[in-house]
Coordinates of C-alpha atoms and ligand atoms in Angstrom, one line a residue:
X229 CA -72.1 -196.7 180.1
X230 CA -70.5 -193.5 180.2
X231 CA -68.0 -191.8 177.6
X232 CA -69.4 -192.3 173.9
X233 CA -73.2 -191.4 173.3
X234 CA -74.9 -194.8 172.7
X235 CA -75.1 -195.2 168.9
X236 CA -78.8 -195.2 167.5
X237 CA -79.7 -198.5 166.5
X238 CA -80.9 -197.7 162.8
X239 CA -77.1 -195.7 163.1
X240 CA -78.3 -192.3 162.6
X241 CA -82.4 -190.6 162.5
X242 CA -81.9 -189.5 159.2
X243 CA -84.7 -190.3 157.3
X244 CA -87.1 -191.6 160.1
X245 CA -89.7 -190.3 160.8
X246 CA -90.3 -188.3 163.9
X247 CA -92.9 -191.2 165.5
X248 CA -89.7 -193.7 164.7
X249 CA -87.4 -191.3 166.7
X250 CA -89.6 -190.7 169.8
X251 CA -90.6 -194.6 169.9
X252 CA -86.8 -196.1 169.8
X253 CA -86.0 -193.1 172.3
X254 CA -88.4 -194.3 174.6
X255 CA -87.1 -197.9 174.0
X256 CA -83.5 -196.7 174.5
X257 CA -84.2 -195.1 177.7
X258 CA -86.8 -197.9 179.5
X259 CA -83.6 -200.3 178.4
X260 CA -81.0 -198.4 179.9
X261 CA -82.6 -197.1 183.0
X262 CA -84.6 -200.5 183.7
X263 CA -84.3 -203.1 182.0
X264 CA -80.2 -203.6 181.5
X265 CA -80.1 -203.6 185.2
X266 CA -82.9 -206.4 186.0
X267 CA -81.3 -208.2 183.3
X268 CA -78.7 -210.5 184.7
X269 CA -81.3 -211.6 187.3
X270 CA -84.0 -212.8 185.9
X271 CA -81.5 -214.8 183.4
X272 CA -79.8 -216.6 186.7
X273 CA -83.2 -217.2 187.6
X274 CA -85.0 -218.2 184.1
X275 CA -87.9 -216.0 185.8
X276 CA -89.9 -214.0 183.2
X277 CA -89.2 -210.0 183.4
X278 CA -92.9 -209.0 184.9
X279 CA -91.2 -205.4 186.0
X280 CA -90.0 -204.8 182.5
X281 CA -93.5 -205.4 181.2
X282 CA -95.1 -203.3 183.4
X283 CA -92.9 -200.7 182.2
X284 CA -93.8 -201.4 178.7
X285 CA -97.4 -201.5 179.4
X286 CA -96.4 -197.8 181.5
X287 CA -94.8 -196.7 178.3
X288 CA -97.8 -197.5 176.0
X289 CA -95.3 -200.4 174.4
X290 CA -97.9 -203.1 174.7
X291 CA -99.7 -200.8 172.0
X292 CA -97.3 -199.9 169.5
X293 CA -98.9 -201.8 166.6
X294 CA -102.6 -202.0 167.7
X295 CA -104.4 -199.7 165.2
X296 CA -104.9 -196.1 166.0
X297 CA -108.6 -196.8 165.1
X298 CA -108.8 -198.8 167.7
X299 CA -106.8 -196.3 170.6
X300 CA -103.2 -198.2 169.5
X301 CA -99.7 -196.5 167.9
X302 CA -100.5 -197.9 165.1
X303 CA -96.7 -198.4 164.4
X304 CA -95.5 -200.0 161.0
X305 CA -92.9 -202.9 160.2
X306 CA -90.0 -200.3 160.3
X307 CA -90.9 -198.9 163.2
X308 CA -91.7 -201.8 165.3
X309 CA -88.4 -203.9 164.3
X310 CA -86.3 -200.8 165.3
X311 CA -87.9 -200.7 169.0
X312 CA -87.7 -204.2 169.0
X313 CA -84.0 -204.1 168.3
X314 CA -83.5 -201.2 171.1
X315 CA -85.2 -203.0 173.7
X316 CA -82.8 -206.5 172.7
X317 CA -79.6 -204.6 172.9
X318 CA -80.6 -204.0 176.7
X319 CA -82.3 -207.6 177.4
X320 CA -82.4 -210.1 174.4
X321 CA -85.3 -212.1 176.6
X322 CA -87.4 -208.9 177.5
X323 CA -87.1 -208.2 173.3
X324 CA -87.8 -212.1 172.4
X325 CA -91.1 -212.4 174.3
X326 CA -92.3 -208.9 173.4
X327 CA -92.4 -210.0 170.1
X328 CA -94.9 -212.7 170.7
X329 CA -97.1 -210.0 172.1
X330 CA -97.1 -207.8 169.3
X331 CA -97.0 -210.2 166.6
X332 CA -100.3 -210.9 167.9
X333 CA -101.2 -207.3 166.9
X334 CA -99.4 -207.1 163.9
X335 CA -100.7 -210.4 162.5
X336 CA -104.5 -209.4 163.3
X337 CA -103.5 -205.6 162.4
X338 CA -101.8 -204.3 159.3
X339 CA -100.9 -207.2 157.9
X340 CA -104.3 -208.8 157.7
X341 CA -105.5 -205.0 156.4
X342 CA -103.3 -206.3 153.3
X343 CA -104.8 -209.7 152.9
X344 CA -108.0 -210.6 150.7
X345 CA -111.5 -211.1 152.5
X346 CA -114.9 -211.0 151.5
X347 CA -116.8 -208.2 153.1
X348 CA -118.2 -210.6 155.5
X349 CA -114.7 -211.7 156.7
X350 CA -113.6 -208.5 156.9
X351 CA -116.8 -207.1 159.1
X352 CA -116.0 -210.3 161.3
X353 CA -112.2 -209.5 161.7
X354 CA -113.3 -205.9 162.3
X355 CA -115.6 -207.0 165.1
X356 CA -113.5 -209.9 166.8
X357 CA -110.0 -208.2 166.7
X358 CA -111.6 -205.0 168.6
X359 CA -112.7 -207.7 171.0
X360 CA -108.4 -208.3 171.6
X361 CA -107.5 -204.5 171.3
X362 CA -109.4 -203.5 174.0
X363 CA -108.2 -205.6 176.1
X364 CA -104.3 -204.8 175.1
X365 CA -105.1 -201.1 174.7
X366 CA -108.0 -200.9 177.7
X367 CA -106.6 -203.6 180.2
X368 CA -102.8 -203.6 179.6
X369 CA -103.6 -207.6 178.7
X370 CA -100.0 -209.6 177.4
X371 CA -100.7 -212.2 174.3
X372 CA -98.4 -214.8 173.1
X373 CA -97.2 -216.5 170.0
X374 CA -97.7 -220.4 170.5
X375 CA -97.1 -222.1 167.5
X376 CA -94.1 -224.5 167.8
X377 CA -94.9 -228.4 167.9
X378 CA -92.1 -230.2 167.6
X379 CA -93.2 -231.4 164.5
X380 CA -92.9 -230.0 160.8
X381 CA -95.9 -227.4 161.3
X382 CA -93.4 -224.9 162.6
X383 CA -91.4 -225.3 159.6
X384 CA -94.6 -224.7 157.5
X385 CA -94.7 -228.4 156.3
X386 CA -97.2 -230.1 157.9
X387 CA -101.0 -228.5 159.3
X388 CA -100.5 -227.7 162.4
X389 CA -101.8 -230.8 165.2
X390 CA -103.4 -228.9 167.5
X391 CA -106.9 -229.4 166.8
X392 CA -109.4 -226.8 167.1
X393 CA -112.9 -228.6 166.4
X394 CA -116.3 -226.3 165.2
X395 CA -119.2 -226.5 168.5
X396 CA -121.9 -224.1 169.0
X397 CA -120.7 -220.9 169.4
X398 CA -116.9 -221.6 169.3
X399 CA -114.2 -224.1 169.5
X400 CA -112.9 -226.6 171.4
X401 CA -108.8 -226.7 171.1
X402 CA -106.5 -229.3 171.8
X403 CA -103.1 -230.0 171.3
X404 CA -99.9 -229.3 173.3
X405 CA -97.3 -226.4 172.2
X406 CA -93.5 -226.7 173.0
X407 CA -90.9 -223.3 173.7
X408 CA -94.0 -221.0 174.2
X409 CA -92.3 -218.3 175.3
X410 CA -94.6 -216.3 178.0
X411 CA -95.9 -219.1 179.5
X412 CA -97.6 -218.5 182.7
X413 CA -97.1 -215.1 182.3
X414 CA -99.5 -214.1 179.3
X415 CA -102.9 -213.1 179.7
X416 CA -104.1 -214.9 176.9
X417 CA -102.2 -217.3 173.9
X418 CA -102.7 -217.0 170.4
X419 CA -102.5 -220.6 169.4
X420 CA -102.1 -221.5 165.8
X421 CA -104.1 -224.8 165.2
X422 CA -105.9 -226.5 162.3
X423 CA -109.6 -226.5 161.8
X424 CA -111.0 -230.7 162.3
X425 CA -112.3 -231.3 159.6
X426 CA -112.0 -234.1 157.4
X427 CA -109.1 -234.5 155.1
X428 CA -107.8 -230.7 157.0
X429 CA -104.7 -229.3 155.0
X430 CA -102.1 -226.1 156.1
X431 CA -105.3 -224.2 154.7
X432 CA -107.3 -225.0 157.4
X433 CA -105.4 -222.9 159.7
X434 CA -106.7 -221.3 162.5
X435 CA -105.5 -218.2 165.0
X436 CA -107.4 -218.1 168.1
X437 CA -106.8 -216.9 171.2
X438 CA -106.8 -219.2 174.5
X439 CA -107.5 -217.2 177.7
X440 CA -104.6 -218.5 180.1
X441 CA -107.2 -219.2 182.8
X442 CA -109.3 -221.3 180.8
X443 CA -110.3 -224.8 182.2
X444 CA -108.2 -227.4 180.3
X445 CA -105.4 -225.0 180.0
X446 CA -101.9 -226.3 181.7
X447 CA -98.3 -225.4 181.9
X448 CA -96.1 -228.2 182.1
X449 CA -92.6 -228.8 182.0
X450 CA -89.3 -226.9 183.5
X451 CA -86.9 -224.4 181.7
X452 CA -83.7 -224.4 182.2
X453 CA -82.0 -223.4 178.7
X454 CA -78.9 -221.9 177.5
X455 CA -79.9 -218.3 176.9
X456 CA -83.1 -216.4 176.7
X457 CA -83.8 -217.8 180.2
X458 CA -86.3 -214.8 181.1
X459 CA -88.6 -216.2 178.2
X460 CA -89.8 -218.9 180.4
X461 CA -90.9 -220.8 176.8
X462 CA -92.4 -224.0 178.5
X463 CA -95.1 -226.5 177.5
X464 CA -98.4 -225.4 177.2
X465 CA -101.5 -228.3 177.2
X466 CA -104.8 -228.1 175.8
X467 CA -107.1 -230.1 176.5
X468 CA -110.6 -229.6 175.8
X469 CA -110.3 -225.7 176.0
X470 CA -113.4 -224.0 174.9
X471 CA -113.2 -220.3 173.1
X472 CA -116.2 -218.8 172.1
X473 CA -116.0 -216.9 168.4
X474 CA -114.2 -213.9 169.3
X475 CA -111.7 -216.1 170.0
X476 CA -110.6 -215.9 166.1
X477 CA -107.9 -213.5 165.8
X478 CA -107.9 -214.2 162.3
X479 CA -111.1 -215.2 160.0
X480 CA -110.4 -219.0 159.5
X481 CA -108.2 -220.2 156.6
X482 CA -106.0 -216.5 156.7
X483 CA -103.4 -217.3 158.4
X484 CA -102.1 -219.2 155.5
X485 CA -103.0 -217.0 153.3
X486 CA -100.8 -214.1 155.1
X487 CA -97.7 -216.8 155.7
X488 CA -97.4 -216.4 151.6
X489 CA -98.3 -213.5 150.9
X490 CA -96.7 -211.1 153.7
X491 CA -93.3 -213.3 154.9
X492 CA -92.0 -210.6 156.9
X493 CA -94.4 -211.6 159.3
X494 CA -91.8 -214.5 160.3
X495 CA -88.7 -211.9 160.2
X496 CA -89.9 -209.9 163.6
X497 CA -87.8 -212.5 165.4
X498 CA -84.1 -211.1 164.3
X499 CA -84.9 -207.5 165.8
X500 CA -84.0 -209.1 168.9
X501 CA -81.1 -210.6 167.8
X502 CA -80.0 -206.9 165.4
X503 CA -79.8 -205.5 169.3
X504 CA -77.9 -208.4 170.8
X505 CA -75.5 -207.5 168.3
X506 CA -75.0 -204.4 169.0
X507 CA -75.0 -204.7 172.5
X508 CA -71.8 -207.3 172.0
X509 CA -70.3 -204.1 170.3
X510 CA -71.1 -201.4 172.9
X511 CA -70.2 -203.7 175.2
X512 CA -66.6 -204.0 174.0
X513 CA -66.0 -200.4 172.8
X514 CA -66.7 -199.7 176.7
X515 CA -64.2 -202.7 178.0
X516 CA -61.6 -201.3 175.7
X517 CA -62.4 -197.7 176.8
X518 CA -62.2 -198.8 180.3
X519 CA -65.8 -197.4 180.8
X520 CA -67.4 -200.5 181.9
X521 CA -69.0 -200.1 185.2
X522 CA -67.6 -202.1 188.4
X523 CA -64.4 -202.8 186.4
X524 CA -60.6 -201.8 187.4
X525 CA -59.9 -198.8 185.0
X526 CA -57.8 -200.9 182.9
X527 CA -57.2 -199.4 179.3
X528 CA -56.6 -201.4 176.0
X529 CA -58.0 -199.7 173.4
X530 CA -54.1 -198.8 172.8
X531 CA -53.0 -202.0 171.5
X532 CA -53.0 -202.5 167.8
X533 CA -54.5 -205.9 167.9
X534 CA -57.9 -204.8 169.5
X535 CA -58.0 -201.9 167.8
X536 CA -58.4 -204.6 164.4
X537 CA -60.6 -206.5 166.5
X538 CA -63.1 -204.1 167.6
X539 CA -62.7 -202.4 163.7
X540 CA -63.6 -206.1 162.5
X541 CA -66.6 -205.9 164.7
X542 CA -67.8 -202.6 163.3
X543 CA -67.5 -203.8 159.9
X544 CA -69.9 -206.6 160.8
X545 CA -72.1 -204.8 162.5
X546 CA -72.8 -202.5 159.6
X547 CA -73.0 -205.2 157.3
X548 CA -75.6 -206.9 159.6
X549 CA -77.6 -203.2 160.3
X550 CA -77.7 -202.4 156.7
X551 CA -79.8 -205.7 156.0
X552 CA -81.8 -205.3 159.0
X553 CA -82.9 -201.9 158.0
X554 CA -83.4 -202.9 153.9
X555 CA -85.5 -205.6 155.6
X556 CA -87.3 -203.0 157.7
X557 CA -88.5 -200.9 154.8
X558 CA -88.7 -204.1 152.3
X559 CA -92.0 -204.8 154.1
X560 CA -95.0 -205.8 151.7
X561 CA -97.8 -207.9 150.4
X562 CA -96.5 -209.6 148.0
X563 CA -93.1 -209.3 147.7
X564 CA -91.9 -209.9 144.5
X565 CA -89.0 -212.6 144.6
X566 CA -85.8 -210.3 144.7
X567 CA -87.3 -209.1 147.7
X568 CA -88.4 -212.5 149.6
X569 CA -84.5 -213.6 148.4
X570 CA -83.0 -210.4 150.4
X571 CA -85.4 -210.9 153.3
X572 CA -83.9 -214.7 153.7
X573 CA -80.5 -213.6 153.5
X574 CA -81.2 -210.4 156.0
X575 CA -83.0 -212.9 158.3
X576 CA -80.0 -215.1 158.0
X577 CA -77.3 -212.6 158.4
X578 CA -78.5 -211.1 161.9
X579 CA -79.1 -214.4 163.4
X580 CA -75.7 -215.5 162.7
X581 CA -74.0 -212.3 162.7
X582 CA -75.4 -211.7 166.4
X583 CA -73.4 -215.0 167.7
X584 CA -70.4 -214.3 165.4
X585 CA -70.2 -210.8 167.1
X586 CA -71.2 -212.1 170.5
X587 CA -68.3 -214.8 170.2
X588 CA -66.0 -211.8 168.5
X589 CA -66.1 -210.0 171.7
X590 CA -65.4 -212.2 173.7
X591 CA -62.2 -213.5 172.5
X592 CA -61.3 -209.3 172.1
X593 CA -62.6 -209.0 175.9
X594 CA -60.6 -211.5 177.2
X595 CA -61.5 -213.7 180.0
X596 CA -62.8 -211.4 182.5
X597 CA -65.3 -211.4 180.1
X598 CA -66.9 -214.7 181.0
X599 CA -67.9 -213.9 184.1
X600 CA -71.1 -214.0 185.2
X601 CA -71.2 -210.5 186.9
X602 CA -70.8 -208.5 183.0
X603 CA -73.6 -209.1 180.6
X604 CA -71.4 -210.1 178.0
X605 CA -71.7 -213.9 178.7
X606 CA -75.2 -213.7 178.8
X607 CA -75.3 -211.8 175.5
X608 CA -73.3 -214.5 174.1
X609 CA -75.6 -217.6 175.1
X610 CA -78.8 -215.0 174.4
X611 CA -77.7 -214.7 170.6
X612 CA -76.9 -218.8 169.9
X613 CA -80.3 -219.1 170.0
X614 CA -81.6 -217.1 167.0
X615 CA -80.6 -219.2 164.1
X616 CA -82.7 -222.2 165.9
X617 CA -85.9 -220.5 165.9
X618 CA -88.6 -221.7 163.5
X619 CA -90.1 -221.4 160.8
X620 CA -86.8 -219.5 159.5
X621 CA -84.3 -221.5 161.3
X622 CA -80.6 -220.4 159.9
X623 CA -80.6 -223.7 157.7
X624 CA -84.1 -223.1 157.1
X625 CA -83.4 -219.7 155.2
X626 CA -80.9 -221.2 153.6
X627 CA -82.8 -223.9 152.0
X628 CA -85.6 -221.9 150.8
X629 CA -82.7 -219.4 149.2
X630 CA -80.5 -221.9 147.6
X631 CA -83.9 -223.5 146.2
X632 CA -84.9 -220.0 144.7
X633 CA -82.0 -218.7 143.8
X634 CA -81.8 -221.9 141.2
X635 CA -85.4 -223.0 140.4
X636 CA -88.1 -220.0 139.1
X637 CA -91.7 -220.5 140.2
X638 CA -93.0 -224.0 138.6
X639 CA -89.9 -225.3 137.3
X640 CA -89.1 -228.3 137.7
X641 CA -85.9 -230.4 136.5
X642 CA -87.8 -233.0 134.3
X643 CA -88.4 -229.9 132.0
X644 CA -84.4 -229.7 131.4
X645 CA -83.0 -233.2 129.4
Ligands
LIG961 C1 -85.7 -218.9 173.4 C2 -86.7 -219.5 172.5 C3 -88.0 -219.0 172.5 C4 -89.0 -219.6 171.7 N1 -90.3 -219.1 171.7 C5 -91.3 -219.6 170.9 C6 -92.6 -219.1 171.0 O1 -92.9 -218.2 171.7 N2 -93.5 -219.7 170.2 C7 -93.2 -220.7 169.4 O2 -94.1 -221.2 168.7 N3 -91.9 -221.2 169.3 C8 -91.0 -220.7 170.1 N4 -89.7 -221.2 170.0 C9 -89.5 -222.4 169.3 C10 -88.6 -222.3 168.1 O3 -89.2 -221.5 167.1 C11 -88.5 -223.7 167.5 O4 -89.8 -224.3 167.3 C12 -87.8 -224.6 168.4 O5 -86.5 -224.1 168.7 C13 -87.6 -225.9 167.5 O6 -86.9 -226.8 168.2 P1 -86.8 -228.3 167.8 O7 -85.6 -228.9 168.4 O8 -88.1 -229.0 168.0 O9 -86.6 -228.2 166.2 P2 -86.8 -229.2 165.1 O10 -88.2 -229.1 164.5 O11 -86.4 -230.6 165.5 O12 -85.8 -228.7 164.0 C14 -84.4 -228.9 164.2 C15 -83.8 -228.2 163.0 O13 -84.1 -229.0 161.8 C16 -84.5 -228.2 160.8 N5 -85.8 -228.5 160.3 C17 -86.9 -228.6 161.0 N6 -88.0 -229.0 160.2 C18 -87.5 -229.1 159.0 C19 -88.0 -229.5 157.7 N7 -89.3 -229.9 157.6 N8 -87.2 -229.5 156.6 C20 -85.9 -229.2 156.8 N9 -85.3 -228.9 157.9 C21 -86.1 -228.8 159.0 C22 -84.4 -226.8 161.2 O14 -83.2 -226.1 160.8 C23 -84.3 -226.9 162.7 O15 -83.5 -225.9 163.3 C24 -88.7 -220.6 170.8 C25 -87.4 -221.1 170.8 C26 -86.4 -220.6 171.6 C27 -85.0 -221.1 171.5

C-alpha cells in the first residue's frame, strides 16, 4: 500500500532485540513483495502456497527455531510469534501452515531443552532430533503438525488413537488424522500417536515423524473450506507405516510431559490470527485513505462516522497486540498460574478479536469490500477459523479459565458444606 509506513507488528522495535528486528523485517518484506500478491490465488484455488515456501526456505525461515548448535536461528518464543504474525498479516494460510513446520522444531528444540530427562533420554533426543535438523537446515525439508482426530485427543482428553506399536528397530503407526494442514505438500509428518501398550494412557504419548512417501502413507479426502484454503488440511491415513527410531522427535512419554509443563507450546496458532488482524486494519486505513490499489480514488476518511469506526478498530487492535506480546515474553516452563490464566485469555482475545476486526472492517468498508478482487473478504473468512482450532478452541480457553479462575489446584467442592 502506499501513503502510511506499514506499522510494525509488535507496534514499535523498542525493546527487541536486533535478531527480532531483522527477522520480522525479512518477514515484512517476503509478505509484501510475494506473498500478499499470490495470496488471493491459491485461496480461489485451495492450492497450498509452494512459491511462498520456497521463499521461506530462500530466506532461511524454515530455520528460524532449529538450534544454532545444530546450523538453525535458533529463534525464541518472542521472536518466532512476531514473524509468524508478519507473515499472517500478508497470507493467514501461508502463516497457519508454517506453524506446523516450526512447531516441529520448537517442540523437539527449546522447549524439550526445558523438560526433564535422564541423561539417556537426553543423549537420544540429542542424537535423533539432529537426524530432523539436518534435513530442515541441510535439505530445505517441510514437517507438519498432525494431531487432530476428530475425537477428544485433540482436546487433551482422551490418548491419542493412532497407534504406534514397538517392532524391531522402530514402529509401526496407524491411525488416520483429520485437518492436517500440509498435506501432500510436507516432506515428512510429525504424527502425535500413543504407544500400544496395554492399558496405554495420555502418558504414552508419542511424536514421531512419518516420511510422506512412506508405504501405507495416503491422503484422502477433498478441501474445500471456508478460509485458510491454501492449508490444504486433508485426511491423512496410516496404515501399517513403518519408522525406524529416529523417527522419535521426542523421547517417548515427553510430549505429555511438555503439554503441562510449557502450554505456550499450543499458543503459536494465534500469531497467525494477531496478523489477520492487523491486516483487517491496514486494510481499512488504506480504503479510507483511498490508497488501495486498483480502486477509484474515492476518499472517506472525512466523514465522522468512519473516522469512529476505524478509531474503534485501533482501540481493539491494541488491546489484542498488547496480550499478544505479554504472551510472547510470558513464555516458560512452568508457568505459575497467573501466567497460564493470561495466556488463555491472550489466546482467546486474538482469535476472536481477529474475526471481530475482520467483520469491523467490513461493515466500515462498505460493500465494495466483499468482493472477491480485495483481500478483505478473504481476511474475513481466514480469521473465523481461529477460535475452532484445537486443543485451545475459543470455548475451550474459556473452560479451562472459568474452571481456574474459581477452583485452586486439588480443590474440590465436597471440601466446601
Ligand atoms: C484451517 C485449519 C487448519 C488446521 N490444521 C491442523 C493441523 O495442521 N493439525 C491438526 O492436528 N489439526 C489442524 N486443524 C484442526 C483443528 O485444530 C481442530 O481439530 C478441528 O478444527 C476440530 O474440528 P472438529 O469439528 O472435529 O471439532 P470437535 O472435536 O468436534 O470440537 C468441536 C468443538 O467442541 C469443543 N470440544 C471439543 N472437545 C471437547 C471436550 N472434550 N470438552 C469440551 N469441549 C470440547 C471445542 O470447542 C470444539 O471447537 C486445523 C483446523 C483448521 C480450521
Amino acid at each position: 500500500m502506499e501513503g502510511l509506513e506499514p506499522m510494525h507488528i509488535a507496534g514499535s522495535t523498542e525493546g527487541l532485540t536486533r535478531q527480532q528486528i531483522e527477522l520480522v523485517e525479512l518477514a515484512a518484506t517476503l509478505g509484501r513483495e510475494k506473498f500478499a500478491p499470490r495470496a488471493a490465488r491459491y485461496d480461489a484455488e485451495a492450492s497450498f502456497p509452494f512459491e511462498n515456501y520456497d521463499d521461506l526456505r530462500d530466506a532461511g525461515l524454515l530455520k528460524i527455531c532449529v538450534p544454532a548448535a545444530y546450523g538453525g536461528l535458533g529463534a525464541d518464543f518472542a521472536t518466532y510469534v512476531m514473524v509468524a504474525a508478519e507473515i499472517g498479516r500478508h497470507c493467514g494460510a501461508t502463516a497457519l501452515s508454517y506453524n506446523m513446520h516450526v512447531s516441529s522444531c520448537m517442540w523437539s528444540g527449546f522447549i524439550a531443552d526445558a523438560l526433564h530427562m535422564t541423561a539417556q533420554q537426553r543423549a537420544d533426543h540429542e542424537a535423533k532430533r539432529a537426524v530432523h535438523y539436518a534435513r530442515i537446515v541441510g535439505e530445505g525439508k517441510v514437517y507438519s503438525q498432525p494431531f487432530s482426530e476428530g475425537g477428544a485427543a485433540a482436546a487433551g482428553k482422551a490418548p491419542f488413537g493412532t497407534l504406534a506399536r514397538r517392532v524391531d528397530g522402530g514402529y509401526v503407526v496407524s491411525g488416520r488424522k483429520i485437518f492436517a494442514s500440509l498435506a501432500g505438500a510436507a516432506h515428512c509428518y510429525g504424527v502425535l500417536c500413543t504407544l500400544d501398550v496395554p492399558g496405554a494412557t495420555q502418558r504414552d504419548s508419542l511424536y514421531l515423524v512419518v516420511p510422506a512417501d512412506a508405504a501405507g502413507v495416503k491422503v484422502v479426502g477433498d478441501w474445500d473450506p471456508l478460509g485458510m484454503r491454501g492449508t490444504v488440511s486433508r485426511t491423512l491415513l496410516f496404515d501399517g507405516v513403518f519408522v525406524p527410531d529416529d523417527a522419535r522427535l521426542m523421547p517417548e512419554g515427553l510430549y505429555h510431559q511438555a503439554a503441562l509443563r510449557y502450554p505456550h507450546m499450543f499458543a503459536t496458532l494465534s500469531p497467525t490470527y494477531m496478523g489477520l488482524a492487523q491486516a483487517a486494519y491496514d486494510f481499512t486505513v488504506a480504503y479510507l485513505r483511498a490508497e488501495v490499489p486498483g480502486m477509484p480514488k474515492v476518499l472517506r476518511r472525512m466523514y465522522p462516522t468512519k473516522q469512529i469506526a476505524v478509531a474503534e478498530m485501533r482501540v481493539k487492535l491494541e488491546q489484542t497486540r498488547a496480550l499478544f506480546l505479554q504472551n510472547a515474553r510470558a513464555a516458560r516452563i512452568d508457568p505459575d498460574k497467573d501466567t497460564r490464566m493470561r495466556l488463555y485469555a491472550a489466546h482467546y482475545t486474538i482469535m476472536e478479536n481477529a474475526q471481530a476486526l475482520a467483520a469491523l472492517a467490513i461493515r466500515t468498508c462498505g460493500g465494495q469490500s466483499l468482493l472477491k478482487s480485495l483481500p478483505l473478504e478473504r481476511i474475513y473468512r481466514d480469521a473465523r477459523c481461529g477460535s475452532l482450532m484445537l486443543p485451545w478452541t475459543a470455548e475451550l480457553c474459556l473452560d479451562r479459565l472459568g474452571r481456574e479462575c474459581l477452583y485452586e489446584p486439588g480443590e474440590k467442592d465436597e471440601a466446601i458444606e
